[in-house]
Amino acid sequence: MTYEARNERDRDFILNIKLYFNQEANRTLYDKRNIIKVVEFEGKKYVVKSFKTPHLLNQIVYRFFRDSKAKRSFINSLKLAKLGINTPEPLGYIEFPTRFRFKESFYISKFFDFDFEIRAVFKDKKFDDRENILKRFIEYTYKLHKRKVHHIDYSPGNILVKKVGSFYSFSIIDVNRMEFIEFDDDLRMHNLAKLTKDREDNEFMARYYAQIAKLDETAFLTKLNEALLKQQQYLDNKKRLKKLKGKR
């Protein structure tokens, strides 16, 4: 067993996470590839993510050669906090390897009581205060890029929004796949292209991003459209591959 706690007072909770995670009273937020639950402990709410046990080859890779997703989630969350980027406050992680293989792992963070995901704004053209939210969101995205935060899974379901008065606060989750690197225009486009297929929204965001980044709007929009095409081709190829695998 390997674990790390941000504070010593969280040690017992993390060491006994399996016991708390499996309580029937917990609320399940997600149950597909991984399982995410809201777990209460000593009157406080926490979000616990149980990562799926990897396939055989990755069990060996994660056991000896690569940090687990749980550990990377914890490390990246701490880095984000230092950069002033919101993500649910991390408590720690715990891993349960055998002698030669990697098995279960859990990442634990404080519960963030958000109002909606940015996905809801993209889906609803009549969402209240929509244009203002999108502008604030693009400002937030530009802030990530300026601070060299490349969230590889920068998708609408991984961006949480909390309204405080007239201010919108954004928080990113699912941070195990992340790089801290300098952004060029191609990487900016690749990051933005994962958000929505809507042409009108993409044009609006591209132009506003170009304004605040002091870039040429027309050139930036052209590059974004190229990135969107590549993203769609990637998704189409992924679908075809899944269908082929399903037929075998």
XYZ file of C-alpha atoms in Angstrom:
248
model
C 0.000 0.000 0.000
C 1.201 3.497 -0.920
C -0.484 6.723 0.086
C 0.058 10.418 0.555
C -2.055 12.828 2.594
C -1.879 16.590 2.313
C -2.456 16.899 6.063
C -1.759 14.382 8.825
C -5.323 14.764 10.138
C -6.638 13.164 6.907
C -4.420 10.093 7.278
C -6.945 7.755 8.938
C -9.681 8.685 6.457
C -7.404 7.929 3.508
C -6.052 4.687 4.973
C -9.610 3.405 5.485
C -11.002 4.780 2.229
C -12.292 1.401 1.008
C -14.499 1.111 4.080
C -15.951 4.611 3.650
C -16.229 4.317 -0.139
C -18.374 1.194 0.024
C -21.009 2.586 2.403
C -24.517 2.387 0.948
C -25.398 5.955 1.945
C -22.856 7.418 -0.499
C -24.108 9.280 -3.573
C -22.656 8.000 -6.839
C -21.749 10.751 -9.315
C -20.286 8.544 -12.038
C -20.130 4.821 -12.624
C -18.652 3.759 -15.919
C -14.941 3.277 -16.497
C -14.131 4.695 -13.074
C -16.432 5.224 -10.086
C -16.875 8.600 -8.383
C -18.805 8.987 -5.133
C -19.600 11.692 -2.599
C -18.453 10.361 0.773
C -19.273 11.977 4.117
C -16.737 11.845 6.932
C -17.007 13.651 10.262
C -19.752 15.905 8.920
C -17.888 16.967 5.773
C -18.329 15.937 2.146
C -15.545 14.573 -0.029
C -15.366 13.316 -3.589
C -13.609 9.972 -3.941
C -12.587 8.630 -7.330
C -11.906 4.927 -7.634
C -9.840 4.215 -10.731
C -10.513 1.090 -12.719
C -7.849 -1.609 -12.348
C -5.673 -1.344 -15.492
C -5.268 -4.153 -18.007
C -2.410 -6.583 -17.422
C 0.369 -4.681 -19.217
C -0.482 -1.388 -17.495
C -0.641 -3.140 -14.131
C 3.083 -3.775 -14.568
C 3.761 -0.304 -16.033
C 1.998 1.505 -13.175
C 3.585 -0.779 -10.599
C 7.174 -0.070 -11.595
C 7.559 2.617 -14.254
C 4.816 5.239 -14.196
C 2.880 7.244 -11.602
C -0.716 6.105 -11.196
C -3.675 8.250 -12.233
C -4.544 8.740 -8.562
C -1.062 9.993 -7.729
C -0.951 12.246 -10.801
C -4.346 13.692 -9.857
C -2.975 14.618 -6.440
C 0.322 16.047 -7.722
C -1.345 18.059 -10.497
C -3.956 19.464 -8.101
C -1.195 20.737 -5.824
C 0.561 22.338 -8.796
C -2.659 24.013 -9.904
C -3.203 25.433 -6.416
C 0.269 27.000 -6.507
C -0.554 28.572 -9.879
C -3.821 30.034 -8.579
C -5.963 27.734 -10.732
C -9.134 26.391 -9.131
C -9.626 22.660 -8.746
C -11.398 20.868 -5.873
C -9.022 20.914 -2.909
C -6.970 17.680 -2.789
C -6.720 15.548 0.352
C -4.555 12.734 -0.945
C -4.423 9.425 -2.763
C -3.902 5.769 -1.935
C -2.786 2.774 -4.001
C -3.124 -0.962 -3.367
C -0.505 -2.789 -5.467
C 0.564 -6.399 -5.153
C 4.219 -7.374 -5.321
C 4.360 -7.320 -9.124
C 1.145 -5.619 -10.257
C -0.788 -2.423 -9.767
C -4.402 -2.879 -8.643
C -6.817 -0.450 -6.963
C -6.233 3.269 -6.460
C -8.265 6.169 -5.066
C -7.999 9.946 -5.281
C -9.716 12.058 -2.615
C -10.651 15.743 -2.757
C -13.023 18.085 -0.992
C -16.542 18.339 -2.391
C -17.020 21.403 -4.622
C -20.645 22.560 -4.636
C -20.781 23.888 -8.199
C -23.867 25.269 -9.969
C -23.394 23.769 -13.441
C -20.874 22.357 -15.898
C -19.862 24.543 -18.842
C -21.400 21.783 -20.963
C -24.860 23.040 -19.979
C -24.055 26.465 -21.463
C -22.886 24.992 -24.758
C -25.990 22.814 -25.024
C -28.542 25.557 -24.325
C -28.552 28.630 -26.582
C -31.011 30.291 -24.197
C -28.947 29.685 -21.053
C -29.263 32.665 -18.722
C -26.416 35.201 -19.139
C -24.895 32.927 -21.794
C -22.696 35.414 -23.680
C -21.211 36.781 -20.463
C -20.473 33.261 -19.177
C -18.731 32.315 -22.428
C -16.596 35.458 -22.286
C -15.590 34.765 -18.686
C -14.872 31.165 -19.643
C -12.589 32.184 -22.507
C -10.775 34.574 -20.157
C -10.317 31.640 -17.781
C -9.045 29.423 -20.622
C -6.573 32.110 -21.651
C -5.419 32.289 -18.025
C -4.719 28.535 -18.088
C -2.723 28.899 -21.281
C -0.736 31.861 -19.950
C 0.175 29.853 -16.867
C 1.272 26.884 -19.014
C -1.540 24.589 -17.881
C -2.425 22.118 -20.611
C -5.414 20.076 -19.465
C -5.347 17.222 -21.974
C -8.992 16.304 -21.220
C -10.256 19.891 -21.464
C -13.826 18.870 -22.243
C -17.105 20.571 -21.201
C -17.832 17.945 -18.532
C -14.531 18.659 -16.783
C -15.151 22.379 -16.224
C -17.346 23.284 -13.248
C -18.928 26.702 -12.753
C -19.989 28.397 -9.530
C -21.822 31.731 -9.547
C -20.957 34.047 -6.654
C -23.006 37.235 -6.948
C -22.378 38.452 -10.497
C -19.025 36.650 -10.718
C -18.455 33.210 -12.307
C -15.767 30.967 -10.824
C -14.408 28.084 -12.909
C -12.833 24.906 -11.587
C -11.254 22.030 -13.523
C -11.520 18.363 -12.611
C -10.198 15.044 -13.948
C -6.678 16.449 -13.855
C -4.599 13.264 -13.999
C -3.750 13.908 -17.673
C -2.035 17.275 -17.628
C 1.114 18.990 -18.857
C 2.745 22.209 -17.730
C 4.203 23.541 -20.958
C 4.481 26.659 -23.100
C 1.541 27.148 -25.468
C 1.965 27.845 -29.159
C -0.966 28.641 -31.466
C -1.407 25.003 -32.504
C -1.762 23.855 -28.908
C -4.209 26.681 -28.142
C -6.371 25.527 -31.073
C -6.143 21.873 -30.104
C -7.303 22.730 -26.569
C -10.220 24.897 -27.724
C -11.348 22.425 -30.388
C -12.509 19.927 -27.734
C -15.250 22.169 -26.339
C -18.083 22.274 -28.880
C -18.923 21.518 -32.509
C -21.203 24.555 -32.773
C -19.821 26.830 -35.508
C -21.364 30.019 -34.102
C -19.989 29.407 -30.605
C -16.554 28.533 -31.958
C -16.412 31.719 -34.006
C -17.501 33.795 -31.011
C -14.906 32.182 -28.724
C -12.113 32.352 -31.291
C -12.655 36.041 -31.913
C -12.874 36.865 -28.212
C -9.795 34.765 -27.397
C -7.885 36.541 -30.174
C -8.928 39.922 -28.759
C -7.704 39.278 -25.243
C -4.546 37.502 -26.482
C -3.930 40.314 -29.015
C -3.825 37.947 -31.977
C -5.128 38.332 -35.523
C -8.814 37.332 -35.333
C -9.178 36.072 -38.896
C -6.007 33.986 -38.785
C -6.912 32.603 -35.360
C -10.403 31.576 -36.540
C -8.941 29.884 -39.623
C -6.542 27.872 -37.473
C -9.324 26.933 -35.059
C -11.471 25.645 -37.922
C -8.536 23.487 -39.048
C -8.167 22.145 -35.505
C -11.902 21.427 -35.316
C -11.694 19.431 -38.551
C -8.780 17.387 -37.191
C -10.650 16.802 -33.937
C -13.722 15.555 -35.823
C -11.597 13.257 -37.976
C -10.006 11.857 -34.812
C -13.428 11.207 -33.245
C -14.751 9.609 -36.448
C -11.724 7.299 -36.650
C -12.175 6.395 -32.986
C -15.817 5.442 -33.630
C -14.892 3.312 -36.634
C -12.211 1.522 -34.613
C -14.719 0.729 -31.844
C -17.172 -0.670 -34.390
C -14.475 -2.884 -35.904
C -13.504 -4.179 -32.477
C -17.170 -4.868 -31.710
C -17.547 -7.013 -34.827
C -14.654 -9.304 -33.895
